[in-house]
Amino acid sequence: MREHSSATVAERPVILPSTPTGIWWGLLGVVAFSFTVPFTRVAVAGLSPLFIGSGRAFIAATLAAAALLLARPRLPSARTWARLSLVAGGVVVGFPLLTSYALTAVPAGHGAVVIALLPAATATAAVLRTRERPPAAFWAVMVFGSLAAISFAFLQSGGFGHLHWADLLLLGAVICAAVGYAEGGLLAREVGSWQTIAWALVLALPLMLVLAVISVAAQPPSATPAEWAAFAYLAVVSMFLGFFAWYRGLAIGPIAQVSQIQLLQPVLSICWAALLLGEALTWSTIIGGLAVIACAGAAVRVRLSRPAPIS
């Protein structure tokens, strides 16, 4: 009896702490990402969008290459490289470049509301990628969430029929990030959490270097210290360290709870835009943001509550 009791007690410290640890790592990643939209808005005031999008990825890729050289993980297979190209195209190339150009024309709070579709879009990309068959409620809330985001964009652009070009870029950025997040989440289980974003950054390094050189040649960067500081944050934290915390949280889990923390990101981004940039927190922004976030949360919950199919 004594041996049985001591074994039971010895097991408890290993099992209990895992859940809160994963949630805290996920929250740290979301907080890091929540500054991306407002700091991009700061950076584009003095730096070109092409330089911001390519330069931040180039710096992050350099850091990733150094980390990989130190850790010396196994090289990905040819099939894994093909999947890493989706991650690189989505979160390293597509999202940074599209949001950088979009935020030259719209406020950070506006961008945060449209980007609030990202959790639901990521869930949709995961459904399509894994060939799940979610219930009709999932698609219903996805349609309502999309309509809410598009209606907000129309109204902010001067009424229906006057969608701003920046909103099209933001919607494109959401699609890019959703594909990258969904594929990256699957790859993180196979090649490791931080290794996924590190390999994706290294894969995109040649293209980002070429684009950075082109941007510098076309418009030599000249910015204030605050704008350079915002750019440095985007390169080191938003593009690199934030993914360490986010994928670490997903790896520890539980994934169902950690993934829903992303719903806090647009709320935080809107608050930072008001506090740091002095943007007006209008009722349309509040209502539009809450509507999109509510639909995104419902879509994620409906998908996560569906029992996994038995194969």
mmCIF file of C-alpha atoms in Angstrom:
data_model
loop_
_atom_site.group_PDB
_atom_site.id
_atom_site.type_symbol
_atom_site.label_atom_id
_atom_site.label_comp_id
_atom_site.label_asym_id
_atom_site.label_seq_id
_atom_site.Cartn_x
_atom_site.Cartn_y
_atom_site.Cartn_z
ATOM 1 C CA MET A 1 0.000 0.000 0.000
ATOM 2 C CA ARG A 2 2.803 2.416 0.821
ATOM 3 C CA GLU A 3 4.499 1.860 -2.517
ATOM 4 C CA HIS A 4 1.252 2.541 -4.370
ATOM 5 C CA SER A 5 0.634 5.766 -2.418
ATOM 6 C CA SER A 6 4.145 7.124 -2.980
ATOM 7 C CA ALA A 7 3.921 6.449 -6.725
ATOM 8 C CA THR A 8 0.616 8.295 -6.920
ATOM 9 C CA VAL A 9 1.986 11.311 -5.076
ATOM 10 C CA ALA A 10 5.119 11.385 -7.245
ATOM 11 C CA GLU A 11 3.061 11.548 -10.436
ATOM 12 C CA ARG A 12 0.921 14.508 -9.436
ATOM 13 C CA PRO A 13 3.438 17.374 -9.858
ATOM 14 C CA VAL A 14 4.148 16.268 -13.440
ATOM 15 C CA ILE A 15 0.523 16.239 -14.577
ATOM 16 C CA LEU A 16 -1.050 19.267 -12.918
ATOM 17 C CA PRO A 17 1.052 22.237 -14.106
ATOM 18 C CA SER A 18 0.834 21.530 -17.876
ATOM 19 C CA THR A 19 -2.481 23.218 -18.660
ATOM 20 C CA PRO A 20 -1.857 26.678 -17.116
ATOM 21 C CA THR A 21 1.692 26.718 -18.529
ATOM 22 C CA GLY A 22 0.421 26.261 -22.087
ATOM 23 C CA ILE A 23 -2.211 28.945 -21.641
ATOM 24 C CA TRP A 24 0.311 31.443 -20.250
ATOM 25 C CA TRP A 25 2.721 30.823 -23.140
ATOM 26 C CA GLY A 26 -0.156 31.292 -25.596
ATOM 27 C CA LEU A 27 -1.218 34.516 -23.883
ATOM 28 C CA LEU A 28 2.355 35.815 -24.067
ATOM 29 C CA GLY A 29 2.388 35.172 -27.796
ATOM 30 C CA VAL A 30 -0.961 36.923 -28.310
ATOM 31 C CA VAL A 31 0.169 39.977 -26.326
ATOM 32 C CA ALA A 32 3.308 40.128 -28.472
ATOM 33 C CA PHE A 33 1.275 39.927 -31.688
ATOM 34 C CA SER A 34 -1.276 42.510 -30.486
ATOM 35 C CA PHE A 35 1.281 45.319 -30.919
ATOM 36 C CA THR A 36 1.904 44.408 -34.567
ATOM 37 C CA VAL A 37 -0.874 46.498 -36.139
ATOM 38 C CA PRO A 38 -0.287 49.697 -34.101
ATOM 39 C CA PHE A 39 3.503 49.498 -34.477
ATOM 40 C CA THR A 40 3.164 48.895 -38.216
ATOM 41 C CA ARG A 41 1.063 52.050 -38.337
ATOM 42 C CA VAL A 42 3.889 53.902 -36.567
ATOM 43 C CA ALA A 43 6.598 52.496 -38.845
ATOM 44 C CA VAL A 44 4.837 53.299 -42.150
ATOM 45 C CA ALA A 45 4.859 56.992 -41.233
ATOM 46 C CA GLY A 46 8.576 57.127 -42.056
ATOM 47 C CA LEU A 47 9.499 53.872 -43.801
ATOM 48 C CA SER A 48 8.193 52.398 -47.044
ATOM 49 C CA PRO A 49 5.780 49.449 -46.770
ATOM 50 C CA LEU A 50 8.059 47.298 -48.935
ATOM 51 C CA PHE A 51 11.020 47.976 -46.651
ATOM 52 C CA ILE A 52 8.979 47.208 -43.530
ATOM 53 C CA GLY A 53 7.533 43.974 -44.903
ATOM 54 C CA SER A 54 10.805 42.668 -46.352
ATOM 55 C CA GLY A 55 13.222 44.165 -43.832
ATOM 56 C CA ARG A 56 11.479 42.768 -40.775
ATOM 57 C CA ALA A 57 11.407 39.306 -42.365
ATOM 58 C CA PHE A 58 15.095 39.536 -43.344
ATOM 59 C CA ILE A 59 16.156 40.412 -39.783
ATOM 60 C CA ALA A 60 13.946 37.694 -38.287
ATOM 61 C CA ALA A 61 15.315 35.164 -40.796
ATOM 62 C CA THR A 62 18.871 36.060 -39.802
ATOM 63 C CA LEU A 63 18.015 35.413 -36.154
ATOM 64 C CA ALA A 64 16.265 32.168 -37.109
ATOM 65 C CA ALA A 65 19.311 30.974 -39.072
ATOM 66 C CA ALA A 66 21.529 31.627 -36.053
ATOM 67 C CA ALA A 67 19.147 29.695 -33.782
ATOM 68 C CA LEU A 68 19.061 26.749 -36.183
ATOM 69 C CA LEU A 69 22.861 26.691 -36.423
ATOM 70 C CA LEU A 70 23.097 26.540 -32.634
ATOM 71 C CA ALA A 71 20.376 23.898 -32.181
ATOM 72 C CA ARG A 72 21.316 21.851 -35.299
ATOM 73 C CA PRO A 73 17.912 20.180 -35.790
ATOM 74 C CA ARG A 74 17.387 17.572 -38.494
ATOM 75 C CA LEU A 75 16.891 19.041 -41.967
ATOM 76 C CA PRO A 76 13.269 18.911 -43.190
ATOM 77 C CA SER A 77 12.351 16.443 -45.913
ATOM 78 C CA ALA A 78 11.415 17.573 -49.419
ATOM 79 C CA ARG A 79 7.711 17.187 -48.634
ATOM 80 C CA THR A 80 8.125 19.210 -45.442
ATOM 81 C CA TRP A 81 9.877 21.993 -47.370
ATOM 82 C CA ALA A 82 6.850 22.185 -49.672
ATOM 83 C CA ARG A 83 4.563 22.583 -46.668
ATOM 84 C CA LEU A 84 6.922 25.121 -45.094
ATOM 85 C CA SER A 85 6.543 27.201 -48.254
ATOM 86 C CA LEU A 86 2.855 27.668 -47.361
ATOM 87 C CA VAL A 87 3.832 28.909 -43.904
ATOM 88 C CA ALA A 88 6.481 31.213 -45.363
ATOM 89 C CA GLY A 89 4.157 32.544 -48.048
ATOM 90 C CA GLY A 90 1.419 33.215 -45.515
ATOM 91 C CA VAL A 91 3.032 34.611 -42.356
ATOM 92 C CA VAL A 92 6.494 35.685 -43.576
ATOM 93 C CA VAL A 93 5.692 37.218 -46.976
ATOM 94 C CA GLY A 94 1.945 37.770 -47.438
ATOM 95 C CA PHE A 95 0.712 39.068 -44.094
ATOM 96 C CA PRO A 96 3.561 41.528 -43.342
ATOM 97 C CA LEU A 97 3.624 43.048 -46.826
ATOM 98 C CA LEU A 98 -0.155 43.355 -47.234
ATOM 99 C CA THR A 99 -0.719 44.870 -43.779
ATOM 100 C CA SER A 100 2.187 47.286 -44.246
ATOM 101 C CA TYR A 101 0.663 48.673 -47.434
ATOM 102 C CA ALA A 102 -2.872 48.679 -46.003
ATOM 103 C CA LEU A 103 -1.919 50.599 -42.852
ATOM 104 C CA THR A 104 -0.578 53.498 -44.888
ATOM 105 C CA ALA A 105 -4.211 54.332 -45.660
ATOM 106 C CA VAL A 106 -6.354 53.209 -42.693
ATOM 107 C CA PRO A 107 -6.023 53.642 -38.894
ATOM 108 C CA ALA A 108 -4.667 50.829 -36.746
ATOM 109 C CA GLY A 109 -8.042 50.349 -35.020
ATOM 110 C CA HIS A 110 -9.729 49.895 -38.399
ATOM 111 C CA GLY A 111 -7.131 47.330 -39.420
ATOM 112 C CA ALA A 112 -7.522 45.449 -36.135
ATOM 113 C CA VAL A 113 -11.282 45.033 -36.683
ATOM 114 C CA VAL A 114 -10.854 43.521 -40.165
ATOM 115 C CA ILE A 115 -7.983 41.312 -38.968
ATOM 116 C CA ALA A 116 -10.254 40.094 -36.144
ATOM 117 C CA LEU A 117 -11.527 37.596 -38.727
ATOM 118 C CA LEU A 118 -8.227 35.741 -38.426
ATOM 119 C CA PRO A 119 -9.212 33.168 -35.735
ATOM 120 C CA ALA A 120 -12.301 32.135 -37.711
ATOM 121 C CA ALA A 121 -10.368 32.171 -40.988
ATOM 122 C CA THR A 122 -7.673 29.991 -39.414
ATOM 123 C CA ALA A 123 -10.340 27.542 -38.226
ATOM 124 C CA THR A 124 -11.765 27.447 -41.757
ATOM 125 C CA ALA A 125 -8.329 26.842 -43.275
ATOM 126 C CA ALA A 126 -7.757 24.013 -40.795
ATOM 127 C CA VAL A 127 -11.147 22.489 -41.697
ATOM 128 C CA LEU A 128 -10.333 22.570 -45.411
ATOM 129 C CA ARG A 129 -6.781 21.333 -44.836
ATOM 130 C CA THR A 130 -7.810 18.346 -42.707
ATOM 131 C CA ARG A 131 -11.007 17.694 -44.708
ATOM 132 C CA GLU A 132 -13.207 17.923 -41.652
ATOM 133 C CA ARG A 133 -16.976 18.106 -41.956
ATOM 134 C CA PRO A 134 -18.051 20.701 -39.380
ATOM 135 C CA PRO A 135 -21.737 21.238 -38.596
ATOM 136 C CA ALA A 136 -23.818 23.842 -40.406
ATOM 137 C CA ALA A 137 -23.511 26.138 -37.378
ATOM 138 C CA PHE A 138 -19.800 26.569 -38.116
ATOM 139 C CA TRP A 139 -20.445 27.846 -41.628
ATOM 140 C CA ALA A 140 -23.329 30.012 -40.393
ATOM 141 C CA VAL A 141 -21.223 31.937 -37.887
ATOM 142 C CA MET A 142 -18.416 32.171 -40.450
ATOM 143 C CA VAL A 143 -20.791 33.864 -42.892
ATOM 144 C CA PHE A 144 -22.086 36.235 -40.198
ATOM 145 C CA GLY A 145 -18.546 37.074 -39.089
ATOM 146 C CA SER A 146 -17.426 37.772 -42.641
ATOM 147 C CA LEU A 147 -20.487 39.937 -43.282
ATOM 148 C CA ALA A 148 -19.813 41.866 -40.068
ATOM 149 C CA ALA A 149 -16.193 42.566 -41.047
ATOM 150 C CA ILE A 150 -17.083 43.500 -44.634
ATOM 151 C CA SER A 151 -19.993 45.709 -43.497
ATOM 152 C CA PHE A 152 -17.677 47.512 -41.081
ATOM 153 C CA ALA A 153 -15.126 48.041 -43.857
ATOM 154 C CA PHE A 154 -17.823 49.387 -46.222
ATOM 155 C CA LEU A 155 -19.249 51.790 -43.636
ATOM 156 C CA GLN A 156 -15.810 53.078 -42.645
ATOM 157 C CA SER A 157 -14.985 53.649 -46.320
ATOM 158 C CA GLY A 158 -18.008 55.871 -46.986
ATOM 159 C CA GLY A 159 -20.899 53.469 -47.379
ATOM 160 C CA PHE A 160 -21.736 50.339 -49.320
ATOM 161 C CA GLY A 161 -20.191 50.267 -52.756
ATOM 162 C CA HIS A 162 -17.109 52.189 -51.576
ATOM 163 C CA LEU A 163 -14.816 49.494 -50.203
ATOM 164 C CA HIS A 164 -11.340 50.936 -49.692
ATOM 165 C CA TRP A 165 -8.433 49.251 -51.448
ATOM 166 C CA ALA A 166 -6.734 48.909 -48.064
ATOM 167 C CA ASP A 167 -9.582 46.690 -46.852
ATOM 168 C CA LEU A 168 -8.980 44.317 -49.753
ATOM 169 C CA LEU A 169 -5.331 44.120 -48.709
ATOM 170 C CA LEU A 170 -6.333 43.439 -45.093
ATOM 171 C CA LEU A 171 -8.695 40.664 -46.160
ATOM 172 C CA GLY A 172 -5.908 39.222 -48.293
ATOM 173 C CA ALA A 173 -3.589 39.401 -45.273
ATOM 174 C CA VAL A 174 -6.143 37.473 -43.203
ATOM 175 C CA ILE A 175 -6.304 34.714 -45.833
ATOM 176 C CA CYS A 176 -2.497 34.509 -46.028
ATOM 177 C CA ALA A 177 -2.079 34.329 -42.252
ATOM 178 C CA ALA A 178 -4.894 31.779 -41.889
ATOM 179 C CA VAL A 179 -3.228 29.408 -44.346
ATOM 180 C CA GLY A 180 0.147 29.910 -42.670
ATOM 181 C CA TYR A 181 -1.222 29.391 -39.160
ATOM 182 C CA ALA A 182 -3.198 26.276 -40.095
ATOM 183 C CA GLU A 183 -0.289 24.597 -41.894
ATOM 184 C CA GLY A 184 2.172 25.785 -39.259
ATOM 185 C CA GLY A 185 0.063 24.299 -36.491
ATOM 186 C CA LEU A 186 0.169 20.900 -38.195
ATOM 187 C CA LEU A 187 3.906 21.138 -38.893
ATOM 188 C CA ALA A 188 4.685 22.146 -35.306
ATOM 189 C CA ARG A 189 3.649 18.647 -34.211
ATOM 190 C CA GLU A 190 6.158 17.087 -36.608
ATOM 191 C CA VAL A 191 9.242 19.330 -36.767
ATOM 192 C CA GLY A 192 8.868 21.206 -33.482
ATOM 193 C CA SER A 193 7.217 24.425 -32.369
ATOM 194 C CA TRP A 194 9.893 27.101 -32.869
ATOM 195 C CA GLN A 195 11.603 25.155 -35.662
ATOM 196 C CA THR A 196 8.509 25.604 -37.840
ATOM 197 C CA ILE A 197 8.710 29.403 -38.001
ATOM 198 C CA ALA A 198 12.528 29.297 -38.071
ATOM 199 C CA TRP A 199 12.650 27.066 -41.167
ATOM 200 C CA ALA A 200 9.888 29.124 -42.825
ATOM 201 C CA LEU A 201 11.866 32.328 -42.247
ATOM 202 C CA VAL A 202 15.052 30.799 -43.656
ATOM 203 C CA LEU A 203 13.125 29.547 -46.690
ATOM 204 C CA ALA A 204 11.881 33.079 -47.422
ATOM 205 C CA LEU A 205 15.262 34.725 -46.732
ATOM 206 C CA PRO A 206 16.503 35.014 -50.370
ATOM 207 C CA LEU A 207 13.262 36.632 -51.566
ATOM 208 C CA MET A 208 13.109 38.997 -48.598
ATOM 209 C CA LEU A 209 16.727 40.035 -49.151
ATOM 210 C CA VAL A 210 16.038 40.886 -52.799
ATOM 211 C CA LEU A 211 12.920 42.881 -51.887
ATOM 212 C CA ALA A 212 14.769 44.715 -49.106
ATOM 213 C CA VAL A 213 17.564 45.730 -51.507
ATOM 214 C CA ILE A 214 15.008 46.921 -54.065
ATOM 215 C CA SER A 215 13.172 48.981 -51.434
ATOM 216 C CA VAL A 216 16.380 50.612 -50.168
ATOM 217 C CA ALA A 217 17.478 51.442 -53.723
ATOM 218 C CA ALA A 218 14.093 52.966 -54.558
ATOM 219 C CA GLN A 219 13.695 54.876 -51.289
ATOM 220 C CA PRO A 220 16.597 54.980 -48.801
ATOM 221 C CA PRO A 221 15.095 54.505 -45.317
ATOM 222 C CA SER A 222 14.910 57.619 -43.165
ATOM 223 C CA ALA A 223 12.838 57.559 -39.985
ATOM 224 C CA THR A 224 12.588 58.933 -36.476
ATOM 225 C CA PRO A 225 13.855 56.932 -33.470
ATOM 226 C CA ALA A 226 10.259 55.973 -32.600
ATOM 227 C CA GLU A 227 9.649 54.662 -36.116
ATOM 228 C CA TRP A 228 12.891 52.649 -36.056
ATOM 229 C CA ALA A 229 11.948 51.261 -32.639
ATOM 230 C CA ALA A 230 8.565 50.164 -34.007
ATOM 231 C CA PHE A 231 10.311 48.501 -36.965
ATOM 232 C CA ALA A 232 12.722 46.709 -34.613
ATOM 233 C CA TYR A 233 9.776 45.362 -32.603
ATOM 234 C CA LEU A 234 8.110 44.078 -35.765
ATOM 235 C CA ALA A 235 11.310 42.300 -36.832
ATOM 236 C CA VAL A 236 12.425 40.780 -33.526
ATOM 237 C CA VAL A 237 9.178 40.198 -31.622
ATOM 238 C CA SER A 238 6.252 40.092 -34.084
ATOM 239 C CA MET A 239 8.178 38.128 -36.693
ATOM 240 C CA PHE A 240 10.316 35.898 -34.471
ATOM 241 C CA LEU A 241 10.035 35.749 -30.658
ATOM 242 C CA GLY A 242 6.233 35.992 -30.646
ATOM 243 C CA PHE A 243 5.998 32.778 -32.667
ATOM 244 C CA PHE A 244 8.250 31.039 -30.144
ATOM 245 C CA ALA A 245 5.761 31.755 -27.362
ATOM 246 C CA TRP A 246 2.662 31.061 -29.497
ATOM 247 C CA TYR A 247 3.788 27.714 -30.890
ATOM 248 C CA ARG A 248 5.219 26.771 -27.484
ATOM 249 C CA GLY A 249 1.786 27.309 -25.944
ATOM 250 C CA LEU A 250 0.089 25.247 -28.652
ATOM 251 C CA ALA A 251 2.646 22.479 -28.206
ATOM 252 C CA ILE A 252 2.062 22.294 -24.424
ATOM 253 C CA GLY A 253 -1.699 22.643 -24.838
ATOM 254 C CA PRO A 254 -4.457 21.978 -24.442
ATOM 255 C CA ILE A 255 -4.713 23.282 -28.019
ATOM 256 C CA ALA A 256 -8.497 23.801 -27.746
ATOM 257 C CA GLN A 257 -8.065 26.307 -24.918
ATOM 258 C CA VAL A 258 -4.812 27.929 -26.042
ATOM 259 C CA SER A 259 -6.057 28.614 -29.589
ATOM 260 C CA GLN A 260 -9.048 30.584 -28.285
ATOM 261 C CA ILE A 261 -6.748 33.090 -26.565
ATOM 262 C CA GLN A 262 -6.139 34.552 -30.030
ATOM 263 C CA LEU A 263 -9.606 36.109 -29.778
ATOM 264 C CA LEU A 264 -8.090 38.641 -27.347
ATOM 265 C CA GLN A 265 -5.658 39.930 -29.963
ATOM 266 C CA PRO A 266 -7.944 42.385 -31.846
ATOM 267 C CA VAL A 267 -9.267 43.755 -28.551
ATOM 268 C CA LEU A 268 -5.741 44.456 -27.354
ATOM 269 C CA SER A 269 -4.713 45.927 -30.732
ATOM 270 C CA ILE A 270 -7.633 48.368 -30.678
ATOM 271 C CA CYS A 271 -6.757 49.388 -27.101
ATOM 272 C CA TRP A 272 -3.074 49.926 -27.987
ATOM 273 C CA ALA A 273 -4.108 52.026 -31.006
ATOM 274 C CA ALA A 274 -6.171 54.266 -28.721
ATOM 275 C CA LEU A 275 -3.597 54.475 -25.921
ATOM 276 C CA LEU A 276 -0.361 54.704 -27.914
ATOM 277 C CA LEU A 277 -1.476 56.406 -31.123
ATOM 278 C CA GLY A 278 -4.341 58.509 -29.769
ATOM 279 C CA GLU A 279 -6.810 57.085 -32.285
ATOM 280 C CA ALA A 280 -10.453 57.812 -31.542
ATOM 281 C CA LEU A 281 -12.305 54.804 -30.167
ATOM 282 C CA THR A 282 -15.595 55.249 -32.058
ATOM 283 C CA TRP A 283 -18.801 53.312 -31.465
ATOM 284 C CA SER A 284 -18.582 51.831 -34.961
ATOM 285 C CA THR A 285 -15.139 50.430 -34.155
ATOM 286 C CA ILE A 286 -16.325 49.008 -30.824
ATOM 287 C CA ILE A 287 -19.512 47.471 -32.259
ATOM 288 C CA GLY A 288 -17.784 46.183 -35.379
ATOM 289 C CA GLY A 289 -14.942 44.674 -33.368
ATOM 290 C CA LEU A 290 -17.252 42.978 -30.875
ATOM 291 C CA ALA A 291 -19.424 41.552 -33.659
ATOM 292 C CA VAL A 292 -16.472 40.085 -35.558
ATOM 293 C CA ILE A 293 -14.831 38.742 -32.382
ATOM 294 C CA ALA A 294 -18.099 37.154 -31.206
ATOM 295 C CA CYS A 295 -18.577 35.378 -34.533
ATOM 296 C CA ALA A 296 -14.940 34.271 -34.611
ATOM 297 C CA GLY A 297 -15.243 32.909 -31.092
ATOM 298 C CA ALA A 298 -18.429 31.058 -31.978
ATOM 299 C CA ALA A 299 -16.795 29.526 -35.074
ATOM 300 C CA VAL A 300 -13.792 28.321 -33.080
ATOM 301 C CA ARG A 301 -15.990 26.894 -30.298
ATOM 302 C CA VAL A 302 -18.314 25.084 -32.725
ATOM 303 C CA ARG A 303 -15.341 23.455 -34.451
ATOM 304 C CA LEU A 304 -13.604 22.495 -31.203
ATOM 305 C CA SER A 305 -16.784 21.076 -29.649
ATOM 306 C CA ARG A 306 -17.325 18.700 -32.594
ATOM 307 C CA PRO A 307 -16.202 15.151 -31.741
ATOM 308 C CA ALA A 308 -13.242 13.919 -33.741
ATOM 309 C CA PRO A 309 -14.179 11.360 -36.399
ATOM 310 C CA ILE A 310 -13.266 7.752 -35.635
ATOM 311 C CA SER A 311 -10.983 6.318 -38.304
#
